[in-house]
mmCIF file with all atom_site columns, N, CA and C and ligand atoms in Angstrom:
data_model
loop_
_atom_site.group_PDB
_atom_site.id
_atom_site.type_symbol
_atom_site.label_atom_id
_atom_site.label_alt_id
_atom_site.label_comp_id
_atom_site.label_asym_id
_atom_site.label_entity_id
_atom_site.label_seq_id
_atom_site.pdbx_PDB_ins_code
_atom_site.Cartn_x
_atom_site.Cartn_y
_atom_site.Cartn_z
_atom_site.occupancy
_atom_site.B_iso_or_equiv
_atom_site.pdbx_formal_charge
_atom_site.auth_seq_id
_atom_site.auth_comp_id
_atom_site.auth_asym_id
_atom_site.auth_atom_id
_atom_site.pdbx_PDB_model_num
ATOM   1   N  N   . MET A 1 1  ? 103.908 104.624 124.406 1.00 0.00 ? 26   MET A N   1
ATOM   2   C  CA  . MET A 1 1  ? 104.731 105.493 123.587 1.00 0.00 ? 26   MET A CA  1
ATOM   3   C  C   . MET A 1 1  ? 105.907 104.690 123.039 1.00 0.00 ? 26   MET A C   1
ATOM   4   N  N   . LYS A 1 2  ? 106.146 104.813 121.734 1.00 0.00 ? 27   LYS A N   1
ATOM   5   C  CA  . LYS A 1 2  ? 107.264 104.135 121.084 1.00 0.00 ? 27   LYS A CA  1
ATOM   6   C  C   . LYS A 1 2  ? 108.502 105.014 121.170 1.00 0.00 ? 27   LYS A C   1
ATOM   7   N  N   . GLN A 1 3  ? 109.653 104.389 121.211 1.00 0.00 ? 28   GLN A N   1
ATOM   8   C  CA  . GLN A 1 3  ? 110.897 105.145 121.269 1.00 0.00 ? 28   GLN A CA  1
ATOM   9   C  C   . GLN A 1 3  ? 111.742 104.820 120.052 1.00 0.00 ? 28   GLN A C   1
ATOM   10  N  N   . THR A 1 4  ? 112.350 105.835 119.478 1.00 0.00 ? 29   THR A N   1
ATOM   11  C  CA  . THR A 1 4  ? 113.241 105.657 118.345 1.00 0.00 ? 29   THR A CA  1
ATOM   12  C  C   . THR A 1 4  ? 114.363 106.682 118.474 1.00 0.00 ? 29   THR A C   1
ATOM   13  N  N   . LYS A 1 5  ? 115.273 106.701 117.532 1.00 0.00 ? 30   LYS A N   1
ATOM   14  C  CA  . LYS A 1 5  ? 116.345 107.699 117.594 1.00 0.00 ? 30   LYS A CA  1
ATOM   15  C  C   . LYS A 1 5  ? 116.711 108.142 116.192 1.00 0.00 ? 30   LYS A C   1
ATOM   16  N  N   . LEU A 1 6  ? 117.338 109.290 116.101 1.00 0.00 ? 31   LEU A N   1
ATOM   17  C  CA  . LEU A 1 6  ? 117.782 109.821 114.819 1.00 0.00 ? 31   LEU A CA  1
ATOM   18  C  C   . LEU A 1 6  ? 118.962 109.008 114.319 1.00 0.00 ? 31   LEU A C   1
ATOM   19  N  N   . ASP A 1 7  ? 119.031 108.794 112.995 1.00 0.00 ? 32   ASP A N   1
ATOM   20  C  CA  . ASP A 1 7  ? 120.214 108.136 112.433 1.00 0.00 ? 32   ASP A CA  1
ATOM   21  C  C   . ASP A 1 7  ? 121.268 109.193 112.111 1.00 0.00 ? 32   ASP A C   1
ATOM   22  N  N   . HIS A 1 8  ? 122.325 108.801 111.428 1.00 0.00 ? 33   HIS A N   1
ATOM   23  C  CA  . HIS A 1 8  ? 123.440 109.728 111.181 1.00 0.00 ? 33   HIS A CA  1
ATOM   24  C  C   . HIS A 1 8  ? 123.060 110.888 110.259 1.00 0.00 ? 33   HIS A C   1
ATOM   25  N  N   . LEU A 1 9  ? 121.923 110.787 109.551 1.00 0.00 ? 34   LEU A N   1
ATOM   26  C  CA  . LEU A 1 9  ? 121.435 111.894 108.721 1.00 0.00 ? 34   LEU A CA  1
ATOM   27  C  C   . LEU A 1 9  ? 120.239 112.592 109.374 1.00 0.00 ? 34   LEU A C   1
ATOM   28  N  N   . CYS A 1 10 ? 120.041 112.345 110.666 1.00 0.00 ? 35   CYS A N   1
ATOM   29  C  CA  . CYS A 1 10 ? 118.951 112.938 111.455 1.00 0.00 ? 35   CYS A CA  1
ATOM   30  C  C   . CYS A 1 10 ? 117.570 112.483 110.981 1.00 0.00 ? 35   CYS A C   1
ATOM   31  N  N   . ARG A 1 11 ? 117.485 111.287 110.401 1.00 0.00 ? 36   ARG A N   1
ATOM   32  C  CA  . ARG A 1 11 ? 116.192 110.726 109.995 1.00 0.00 ? 36   ARG A CA  1
ATOM   33  C  C   . ARG A 1 11 ? 115.686 109.824 111.113 1.00 0.00 ? 36   ARG A C   1
ATOM   34  N  N   . ILE A 1 12 ? 114.372 109.640 111.128 1.00 0.00 ? 37   ILE A N   1
ATOM   35  C  CA  . ILE A 1 12 ? 113.800 108.710 112.085 1.00 0.00 ? 37   ILE A CA  1
ATOM   36  C  C   . ILE A 1 12 ? 113.072 107.601 111.334 1.00 0.00 ? 37   ILE A C   1
ATOM   37  N  N   . VAL A 1 13 ? 112.928 106.470 111.974 1.00 0.00 ? 38   VAL A N   1
ATOM   38  C  CA  . VAL A 1 13 ? 112.110 105.385 111.454 1.00 0.00 ? 38   VAL A CA  1
ATOM   39  C  C   . VAL A 1 13 ? 110.855 105.325 112.313 1.00 0.00 ? 38   VAL A C   1
ATOM   40  N  N   . ILE A 1 14 ? 109.707 105.403 111.670 1.00 0.00 ? 39   ILE A N   1
ATOM   41  C  CA  . ILE A 1 14 ? 108.446 105.278 112.387 1.00 0.00 ? 39   ILE A CA  1
ATOM   42  C  C   . ILE A 1 14 ? 108.211 103.788 112.623 1.00 0.00 ? 39   ILE A C   1
ATOM   43  N  N   . PRO A 1 15 ? 107.998 103.389 113.864 1.00 0.00 ? 40   PRO A N   1
ATOM   44  C  CA  . PRO A 1 15 ? 107.844 101.961 114.177 1.00 0.00 ? 40   PRO A CA  1
ATOM   45  C  C   . PRO A 1 15 ? 106.771 101.295 113.311 1.00 0.00 ? 40   PRO A C   1
ATOM   46  N  N   . VAL A 1 16 ? 107.040 100.047 112.931 1.00 0.00 ? 41   VAL A N   1
ATOM   47  C  CA  . VAL A 1 16 ? 106.166 99.318  112.009 1.00 0.00 ? 41   VAL A CA  1
ATOM   48  C  C   . VAL A 1 16 ? 104.737 99.225  112.518 1.00 0.00 ? 41   VAL A C   1
ATOM   49  N  N   . SER A 1 17 ? 104.550 99.073  113.821 1.00 0.00 ? 42   SER A N   1
ATOM   50  C  CA  . SER A 1 17 ? 103.183 98.962  114.343 1.00 0.00 ? 42   SER A CA  1
ATOM   51  C  C   . SER A 1 17 ? 102.393 100.240 114.082 1.00 0.00 ? 42   SER A C   1
ATOM   52  N  N   . ILE A 1 18 ? 103.039 101.384 114.213 1.00 0.00 ? 43   ILE A N   1
ATOM   53  C  CA  . ILE A 1 18 ? 102.364 102.664 113.952 1.00 0.00 ? 43   ILE A CA  1
ATOM   54  C  C   . ILE A 1 18 ? 102.104 102.811 112.454 1.00 0.00 ? 43   ILE A C   1
ATOM   55  N  N   . ARG A 1 19 ? 103.088 102.420 111.618 1.00 0.00 ? 44   ARG A N   1
ATOM   56  C  CA  . ARG A 1 19 ? 102.894 102.512 110.157 1.00 0.00 ? 44   ARG A CA  1
ATOM   57  C  C   . ARG A 1 19 ? 101.718 101.663 109.727 1.00 0.00 ? 44   ARG A C   1
ATOM   58  N  N   . LYS A 1 20 ? 101.629 100.461 110.270 1.00 0.00 ? 45   LYS A N   1
ATOM   59  C  CA  . LYS A 1 20 ? 100.513 99.577  109.904 1.00 0.00 ? 45   LYS A CA  1
ATOM   60  C  C   . LYS A 1 20 ? 99.189  100.137 110.382 1.00 0.00 ? 45   LYS A C   1
ATOM   61  N  N   . ASN A 1 21 ? 99.151  100.616 111.605 1.00 0.00 ? 46   ASN A N   1
ATOM   62  C  CA  . ASN A 1 21 ? 97.908  101.177 112.147 1.00 0.00 ? 46   ASN A CA  1
ATOM   63  C  C   . ASN A 1 21 ? 97.394  102.344 111.322 1.00 0.00 ? 46   ASN A C   1
ATOM   64  N  N   . LEU A 1 22 ? 98.307  103.148 110.786 1.00 0.00 ? 47   LEU A N   1
ATOM   65  C  CA  . LEU A 1 22 ? 97.917  104.346 110.045 1.00 0.00 ? 47   LEU A CA  1
ATOM   66  C  C   . LEU A 1 22 ? 97.914  104.131 108.542 1.00 0.00 ? 47   LEU A C   1
ATOM   67  N  N   . GLY A 1 23 ? 98.271  102.933 108.089 1.00 0.00 ? 48   GLY A N   1
ATOM   68  C  CA  . GLY A 1 23 ? 98.298  102.656 106.655 1.00 0.00 ? 48   GLY A CA  1
ATOM   69  C  C   . GLY A 1 23 ? 99.389  103.419 105.929 1.00 0.00 ? 48   GLY A C   1
ATOM   70  N  N   . MET A 1 24 ? 100.476 103.689 106.629 1.00 0.00 ? 49   MET A N   1
ATOM   71  C  CA  . MET A 1 24 ? 101.572 104.451 106.033 1.00 0.00 ? 49   MET A CA  1
ATOM   72  C  C   . MET A 1 24 ? 102.461 103.530 105.217 1.00 0.00 ? 49   MET A C   1
ATOM   73  N  N   . LYS A 1 25 ? 102.985 104.068 104.132 1.00 0.00 ? 50   LYS A N   1
ATOM   74  C  CA  . LYS A 1 25 ? 103.924 103.320 103.308 1.00 0.00 ? 50   LYS A CA  1
ATOM   75  C  C   . LYS A 1 25 ? 104.933 104.299 102.727 1.00 0.00 ? 50   LYS A C   1
ATOM   76  N  N   . GLU A 1 26 ? 105.945 103.763 102.038 1.00 0.00 ? 51   GLU A N   1
ATOM   77  C  CA  . GLU A 1 26 ? 106.943 104.635 101.421 1.00 0.00 ? 51   GLU A CA  1
ATOM   78  C  C   . GLU A 1 26 ? 106.244 105.662 100.541 1.00 0.00 ? 51   GLU A C   1
ATOM   79  N  N   . GLY A 1 27 ? 106.606 106.902 100.683 1.00 0.00 ? 52   GLY A N   1
ATOM   80  C  CA  . GLY A 1 27 ? 106.024 107.965 99.874  1.00 0.00 ? 52   GLY A CA  1
ATOM   81  C  C   . GLY A 1 27 ? 104.824 108.644 100.507 1.00 0.00 ? 52   GLY A C   1
ATOM   82  N  N   . THR A 1 28 ? 104.328 108.138 101.629 1.00 0.00 ? 53   THR A N   1
ATOM   83  C  CA  . THR A 1 28 ? 103.206 108.795 102.297 1.00 0.00 ? 53   THR A CA  1
ATOM   84  C  C   . THR A 1 28 ? 103.634 110.202 102.701 1.00 0.00 ? 53   THR A C   1
ATOM   85  N  N   . PRO A 1 29 ? 102.913 111.230 102.237 1.00 0.00 ? 54   PRO A N   1
ATOM   86  C  CA  . PRO A 1 29 ? 103.294 112.594 102.594 1.00 0.00 ? 54   PRO A CA  1
ATOM   87  C  C   . PRO A 1 29 ? 102.986 112.886 104.061 1.00 0.00 ? 54   PRO A C   1
ATOM   88  N  N   . LEU A 1 30 ? 103.898 113.582 104.708 1.00 0.00 ? 55   LEU A N   1
ATOM   89  C  CA  . LEU A 1 30 ? 103.765 113.863 106.137 1.00 0.00 ? 55   LEU A CA  1
ATOM   90  C  C   . LEU A 1 30 ? 103.902 115.355 106.407 1.00 0.00 ? 55   LEU A C   1
ATOM   91  N  N   . LYS A 1 31 ? 103.269 115.795 107.470 1.00 0.00 ? 56   LYS A N   1
ATOM   92  C  CA  . LYS A 1 31 ? 103.456 117.151 107.977 1.00 0.00 ? 56   LYS A CA  1
ATOM   93  C  C   . LYS A 1 31 ? 104.191 117.045 109.303 1.00 0.00 ? 56   LYS A C   1
ATOM   94  N  N   . ILE A 1 32 ? 105.186 117.872 109.479 1.00 0.00 ? 57   ILE A N   1
ATOM   95  C  CA  . ILE A 1 32 ? 105.929 117.896 110.731 1.00 0.00 ? 57   ILE A CA  1
ATOM   96  C  C   . ILE A 1 32 ? 105.771 119.277 111.338 1.00 0.00 ? 57   ILE A C   1
ATOM   97  N  N   . GLU A 1 33 ? 105.305 119.318 112.579 1.00 0.00 ? 58   GLU A N   1
ATOM   98  C  CA  . GLU A 1 33 ? 105.091 120.589 113.260 1.00 0.00 ? 58   GLU A CA  1
ATOM   99  C  C   . GLU A 1 33 ? 105.838 120.584 114.595 1.00 0.00 ? 58   GLU A C   1
ATOM   100 N  N   . GLN A 1 34 ? 106.351 121.733 114.947 1.00 0.00 ? 59   GLN A N   1
ATOM   101 C  CA  . GLN A 1 34 ? 106.982 121.898 116.248 1.00 0.00 ? 59   GLN A CA  1
ATOM   102 C  C   . GLN A 1 34 ? 106.075 122.758 117.112 1.00 0.00 ? 59   GLN A C   1
ATOM   103 N  N   . ASN A 1 35 ? 105.883 122.324 118.342 1.00 0.00 ? 60   ASN A N   1
ATOM   104 C  CA  . ASN A 1 35 ? 105.119 123.104 119.317 1.00 0.00 ? 60   ASN A CA  1
ATOM   105 C  C   . ASN A 1 35 ? 105.899 123.030 120.622 1.00 0.00 ? 60   ASN A C   1
ATOM   106 N  N   . GLY A 1 36 ? 106.676 124.073 120.882 1.00 0.00 ? 61   GLY A N   1
ATOM   107 C  CA  . GLY A 1 36 ? 107.542 124.054 122.065 1.00 0.00 ? 61   GLY A CA  1
ATOM   108 C  C   . GLY A 1 36 ? 108.589 122.970 121.907 1.00 0.00 ? 61   GLY A C   1
ATOM   109 N  N   . ASP A 1 37 ? 108.645 122.064 122.875 1.00 0.00 ? 62   ASP A N   1
ATOM   110 C  CA  . ASP A 1 37 ? 109.630 120.994 122.788 1.00 0.00 ? 62   ASP A CA  1
ATOM   111 C  C   . ASP A 1 37 ? 109.031 119.705 122.230 1.00 0.00 ? 62   ASP A C   1
ATOM   112 N  N   . CYS A 1 38 ? 107.849 119.799 121.617 1.00 0.00 ? 63   CYS A N   1
ATOM   113 C  CA  . CYS A 1 38 ? 107.196 118.624 121.018 1.00 0.00 ? 63   CYS A CA  1
ATOM   114 C  C   . CYS A 1 38 ? 107.228 118.708 119.498 1.00 0.00 ? 63   CYS A C   1
ATOM   115 N  N   . ILE A 1 39 ? 107.372 117.569 118.860 1.00 0.00 ? 64   ILE A N   1
ATOM   116 C  CA  . ILE A 1 39 ? 107.304 117.467 117.402 1.00 0.00 ? 64   ILE A CA  1
ATOM   117 C  C   . ILE A 1 39 ? 106.134 116.549 117.086 1.00 0.00 ? 64   ILE A C   1
ATOM   118 N  N   . THR A 1 40 ? 105.242 117.022 116.208 1.00 0.00 ? 65   THR A N   1
ATOM   119 C  CA  . THR A 1 40 ? 104.085 116.231 115.793 1.00 0.00 ? 65   THR A CA  1
ATOM   120 C  C   . THR A 1 40 ? 104.243 115.871 114.329 1.00 0.00 ? 65   THR A C   1
ATOM   121 N  N   . ILE A 1 41 ? 104.060 114.597 114.003 1.00 0.00 ? 66   ILE A N   1
ATOM   122 C  CA  . ILE A 1 41 ? 104.114 114.132 112.620 1.00 0.00 ? 66   ILE A CA  1
ATOM   123 C  C   . ILE A 1 41 ? 102.718 113.646 112.256 1.00 0.00 ? 66   ILE A C   1
ATOM   124 N  N   . LYS A 1 42 ? 102.157 114.199 111.184 1.00 0.00 ? 67   LYS A N   1
ATOM   125 C  CA  . LYS A 1 42 ? 100.821 113.815 110.732 1.00 0.00 ? 67   LYS A CA  1
ATOM   126 C  C   . LYS A 1 42 ? 100.878 113.440 109.260 1.00 0.00 ? 67   LYS A C   1
ATOM   127 N  N   . ILE A 1 43 ? 99.985  112.532 108.840 1.00 0.00 ? 68   ILE A N   1
ATOM   128 C  CA  . ILE A 1 43 ? 99.850  112.245 107.426 1.00 0.00 ? 68   ILE A CA  1
ATOM   129 C  C   . ILE A 1 43 ? 99.285  113.504 106.779 1.00 0.00 ? 68   ILE A C   1
ATOM   130 N  N   . ALA A 1 44 ? 99.957  113.996 105.741 1.00 0.00 ? 69   ALA A N   1
ATOM   131 C  CA  . ALA A 1 44 ? 99.635  115.300 105.171 1.00 0.00 ? 69   ALA A CA  1
ATOM   132 C  C   . ALA A 1 44 ? 98.342  115.323 104.384 1.00 0.00 ? 69   ALA A C   1
ATOM   133 N  N   . GLU A 1 45 ? 98.006  114.241 103.756 1.00 0.00 ? 70   GLU A N   1
ATOM   134 C  CA  . GLU A 1 45 ? 96.808  114.245 102.930 1.00 0.00 ? 70   GLU A CA  1
ATOM   135 C  C   . GLU A 1 45 ? 95.915  113.090 103.329 1.00 0.00 ? 70   GLU A C   1
ATOM   136 N  N   . SER A 1 46 ? 94.670  113.236 103.001 1.00 0.00 ? 71   SER A N   1
ATOM   137 C  CA  . SER A 1 46 ? 93.721  112.161 103.250 1.00 0.00 ? 71   SER A CA  1
ATOM   138 C  C   . SER A 1 46 ? 94.030  110.980 102.336 1.00 0.00 ? 71   SER A C   1
ATOM   139 N  N   . THR A 1 47 ? 93.633  109.809 102.766 1.00 0.00 ? 72   THR A N   1
ATOM   140 C  CA  . THR A 1 47 ? 93.852  108.592 102.000 1.00 0.00 ? 72   THR A CA  1
ATOM   141 C  C   . THR A 1 47 ? 92.507  108.041 101.548 1.00 0.00 ? 72   THR A C   1
ATOM   142 N  N   . CYS A 1 48 ? 92.428  107.669 100.280 1.00 0.00 ? 73   CYS A N   1
ATOM   143 C  CA  . CYS A 1 48 ? 91.199  107.088 99.736  1.00 0.00 ? 73   CYS A CA  1
ATOM   144 C  C   . CYS A 1 48 ? 90.914  105.765 100.459 1.00 0.00 ? 73   CYS A C   1
ATOM   145 N  N   . ARG A 1 49 ? 89.668  105.618 100.920 1.00 0.00 ? 74   ARG A N   1
ATOM   146 C  CA  . ARG A 1 49 ? 89.275  104.395 101.621 1.00 0.00 ? 74   ARG A CA  1
ATOM   147 C  C   . ARG A 1 49 ? 89.289  103.175 100.709 1.00 0.00 ? 74   ARG A C   1
ATOM   148 N  N   . LEU A 1 50 ? 89.152  103.389 99.424  1.00 0.00 ? 75   LEU A N   1
ATOM   149 C  CA  . LEU A 1 50 ? 89.011  102.268 98.498  1.00 0.00 ? 75   LEU A CA  1
ATOM   150 C  C   . LEU A 1 50 ? 90.341  101.821 97.903  1.00 0.00 ? 75   LEU A C   1
ATOM   151 N  N   . CYS A 1 51 ? 91.173  102.778 97.489  1.00 0.00 ? 76   CYS A N   1
ATOM   152 C  CA  . CYS A 1 51 ? 92.404  102.380 96.796  1.00 0.00 ? 76   CYS A CA  1
ATOM   153 C  C   . CYS A 1 51 ? 93.680  102.830 97.511  1.00 0.00 ? 76   CYS A C   1
ATOM   154 N  N   . GLY A 1 52 ? 93.553  103.672 98.531  1.00 0.00 ? 77   GLY A N   1
ATOM   155 C  CA  . GLY A 1 52 ? 94.732  104.112 99.276  1.00 0.00 ? 77   GLY A CA  1
ATOM   156 C  C   . GLY A 1 52 ? 95.462  105.288 98.652  1.00 0.00 ? 77   GLY A C   1
ATOM   157 N  N   . ALA A 1 53 ? 94.911  105.847 97.562  1.00 0.00 ? 78   ALA A N   1
ATOM   158 C  CA  . ALA A 1 53 ? 95.561  106.996 96.916  1.00 0.00 ? 78   ALA A CA  1
ATOM   159 C  C   . ALA A 1 53 ? 95.513  108.215 97.831  1.00 0.00 ? 78   ALA A C   1
ATOM   160 N  N   . HIS A 1 54 ? 96.482  109.113 97.643  1.00 0.00 ? 79   HIS A N   1
ATOM   161 C  CA  . HIS A 1 54 ? 96.537  110.338 98.440  1.00 0.00 ? 79   HIS A CA  1
ATOM   162 C  C   . HIS A 1 54 ? 96.154  111.562 97.624  1.00 0.00 ? 79   HIS A C   1
ATOM   163 N  N   . ASP A 1 55 ? 95.953  111.370 96.328  1.00 0.00 ? 80   ASP A N   1
ATOM   164 C  CA  . ASP A 1 55 ? 95.666  112.506 95.453  1.00 0.00 ? 80   ASP A CA  1
ATOM   165 C  C   . ASP A 1 55 ? 94.160  112.693 95.276  1.00 0.00 ? 80   ASP A C   1
ATOM   166 N  N   . ALA A 1 56 ? 93.730  113.944 95.311  1.00 0.00 ? 81   ALA A N   1
ATOM   167 C  CA  . ALA A 1 56 ? 92.352  114.326 94.994  1.00 0.00 ? 81   ALA A CA  1
ATOM   168 C  C   . ALA A 1 56 ? 91.326  113.530 95.793  1.00 0.00 ? 81   ALA A C   1
ATOM   169 N  N   . VAL A 1 57 ? 91.535  113.452 97.095  1.00 0.00 ? 82   VAL A N   1
ATOM   170 C  CA  . VAL A 1 57 ? 90.605  112.727 97.961  1.00 0.00 ? 82   VAL A CA  1
ATOM   171 C  C   . VAL A 1 57 ? 89.514  113.674 98.439  1.00 0.00 ? 82   VAL A C   1
ATOM   172 N  N   . HIS A 1 58 ? 88.249  113.304 98.209  1.00 0.00 ? 83   HIS A N   1
ATOM   173 C  CA  . HIS A 1 58 ? 87.107  114.088 98.675  1.00 0.00 ? 83   HIS A CA  1
ATOM   174 C  C   . HIS A 1 58 ? 87.088  114.018 100.199 1.00 0.00 ? 83   HIS A C   1
ATOM   175 N  N   . GLU A 1 59 ? 87.126  115.172 100.859 1.00 0.00 ? 84   GLU A N   1
ATOM   176 C  CA  . GLU A 1 59 ? 87.307  115.208 102.310 1.00 0.00 ? 84   GLU A CA  1
ATOM   177 C  C   . GLU A 1 59 ? 86.147  114.584 103.088 1.00 0.00 ? 84   GLU A C   1
ATOM   178 N  N   . GLU A 1 60 ? 84.921  114.717 102.599 1.00 0.00 ? 85   GLU A N   1
ATOM   179 C  CA  . GLU A 1 60 ? 83.781  114.143 103.319 1.00 0.00 ? 85   GLU A CA  1
ATOM   180 C  C   . GLU A 1 60 ? 83.621  112.665 103.017 1.00 0.00 ? 85   GLU A C   1
ATOM   181 N  N   . LEU A 1 61 ? 83.789  112.301 101.758 1.00 0.00 ? 86   LEU A N   1
ATOM   182 C  CA  . LEU A 1 61 ? 83.599  110.903 101.366 1.00 0.00 ? 86   LEU A CA  1
ATOM   183 C  C   . LEU A 1 61 ? 84.826  110.048 101.654 1.00 0.00 ? 86   LEU A C   1
ATOM   184 N  N   . MET A 1 62 ? 85.988  110.707 101.703 1.00 0.00 ? 87   MET A N   1
ATOM   185 C  CA  . MET A 1 62 ? 87.273  110.009 101.871 1.00 0.00 ? 87   MET A CA  1
ATOM   186 C  C   . MET A 1 62 ? 87.489  108.999 100.735 1.00 0.00 ? 87   MET A C   1
ATOM   187 N  N   . ILE A 1 63 ? 87.101  109.408 99.533  1.00 0.00 ? 88   ILE A N   1
ATOM   188 C  CA  . ILE A 1 63 ? 87.281  108.598 98.327  1.00 0.00 ? 88   ILE A CA  1
ATOM   189 C  C   . ILE A 1 63 ? 87.918  109.495 97.267  1.00 0.00 ? 88   ILE A C   1
ATOM   190 N  N   . CYS A 1 64 ? 88.875  108.966 96.520  1.00 0.00 ? 89   CYS A N   1
ATOM   191 C  CA  . CYS A 1 64 ? 89.566  109.782 95.524  1.00 0.00 ? 89   CYS A CA  1
ATOM   192 C  C   . CYS A 1 64 ? 88.692  109.975 94.283  1.00 0.00 ? 89   CYS A C   1
ATOM   193 N  N   . SER A 1 65 ? 89.056  110.959 93.480  1.00 0.00 ? 90   SER A N   1
ATOM   194 C  CA  . SER A 1 65 ? 88.266  111.281 92.287  1.00 0.00 ? 90   SER A CA  1
ATOM   195 C  C   . SER A 1 65 ? 88.243  110.120 91.304  1.00 0.00 ? 90   SER A C   1
ATOM   196 N  N   . THR A 1 66 ? 89.309  109.355 91.220  1.00 0.00 ? 91   THR A N   1
ATOM   197 C  CA  . THR A 1 66 ? 89.355  108.200 90.313  1.00 0.00 ? 91   THR A CA  1
ATOM   198 C  C   . THR A 1 66 ? 88.316  107.163 90.739  1.00 0.00 ? 91   THR A C   1
ATOM   199 N  N   . CYS A 1 67 ? 88.251  106.869 92.019  1.00 0.00 ? 92   CYS A N   1
ATOM   200 C  CA  . CYS A 1 67 ? 87.275  105.892 92.510  1.00 0.00 ? 92   CYS A CA  1
ATOM   201 C  C   . CYS A 1 67 ? 85.849  106.419 92.371  1.00 0.00 ? 92   CYS A C   1
ATOM   202 N  N   . ILE A 1 68 ? 85.668  107.735 92.580  1.00 0.00 ? 93   ILE A N   1
ATOM   203 C  CA  . ILE A 1 68 ? 84.337  108.320 92.409  1.00 0.00 ? 93   ILE A CA  1
ATOM   204 C  C   . ILE A 1 68 ? 83.878  108.135 90.965  1.00 0.00 ? 93   ILE A C   1
ATOM   205 N  N   . GLN A 1 69 ? 84.767  108.370 90.015  1.00 0.00 ? 94   GLN A N   1
ATOM   206 C  CA  . GLN A 1 69 ? 84.410  108.180 88.603  1.00 0.00 ? 94   GLN A CA  1
ATOM   207 C  C   . GLN A 1 69 ? 84.063  106.727 88.309  1.00 0.00 ? 94   GLN A C   1
ATOM   208 N  N   . LYS A 1 70 ? 84.822  105.789 88.896  1.00 0.00 ? 95   LYS A N   1
ATOM   209 C  CA  . LYS A 1 70 ? 84.531  104.361 88.689  1.00 0.00 ? 95   LYS A CA  1
ATOM   210 C  C   . LYS A 1 70 ? 83.171  104.003 89.262  1.00 0.00 ? 95   LYS A C   1
ATOM   211 N  N   . ILE A 1 71 ? 82.843  104.557 90.423  1.00 0.00 ? 96   ILE A N   1
ATOM   212 C  CA  . ILE A 1 71 ? 81.552  104.272 91.057  1.00 0.00 ? 96   ILE A CA  1
ATOM   213 C  C   . ILE A 1 71 ? 80.412  104.824 90.221  1.00 0.00 ? 96   ILE A C   1
ATOM   214 N  N   . LYS A 1 72 ? 80.600  106.018 89.648  1.00 0.00 ? 97   LYS A N   1
ATOM   215 C  CA  . LYS A 1 72 ? 79.554  106.643 88.820  1.00 0.00 ? 97   LYS A CA  1
ATOM   216 C  C   . LYS A 1 72 ? 79.246  105.798 87.579  1.00 0.00 ? 97   LYS A C   1
ATOM   217 N  N   . LYS A 1 73 ? 80.243  105.044 87.092  1.00 0.00 ? 98   LYS A N   1
ATOM   218 C  CA  . LYS A 1 73 ? 80.041  104.241 85.887  1.00 0.00 ? 98   LYS A CA  1
ATOM   219 C  C   . LYS A 1 73 ? 79.337  102.913 86.185  1.00 0.00 ? 98   LYS A C   1
ATOM   220 N  N   . LEU A 1 74 ? 79.176  102.570 87.469  1.00 0.00 ? 99   LEU A N   1
ATOM   221 C  CA  . LEU A 1 74 ? 78.536  101.302 87.803  1.00 0.00 ? 99   LEU A CA  1
ATOM   222 C  C   . LEU A 1 74 ? 77.047  101.322 87.512  1.00 0.00 ? 99   LEU A C   1
HETATM 223 ZN ZN1 . ZN  B 2 .  ? 90.571  105.717 95.311  1.00 0.00 ? 1431 ZN  B ZN1 1
#
């Protein structure tokens, strides 16, 4: 378990090892949920396996619509 703390604006920094493992970068949308005394942070949207986009990702294929269109043209 990684440990961090809130800054003066109550923000947290997600440790770099976790960001790298999850492919997180600036602008990655997140969901924050409270369950009792626990807080869960999840990536809000799926990420395209090919380009890393978060928009319009097909849930089963895990590929965005832009990449799907490029593949169809091959
Ligand atoms: Zn893509």
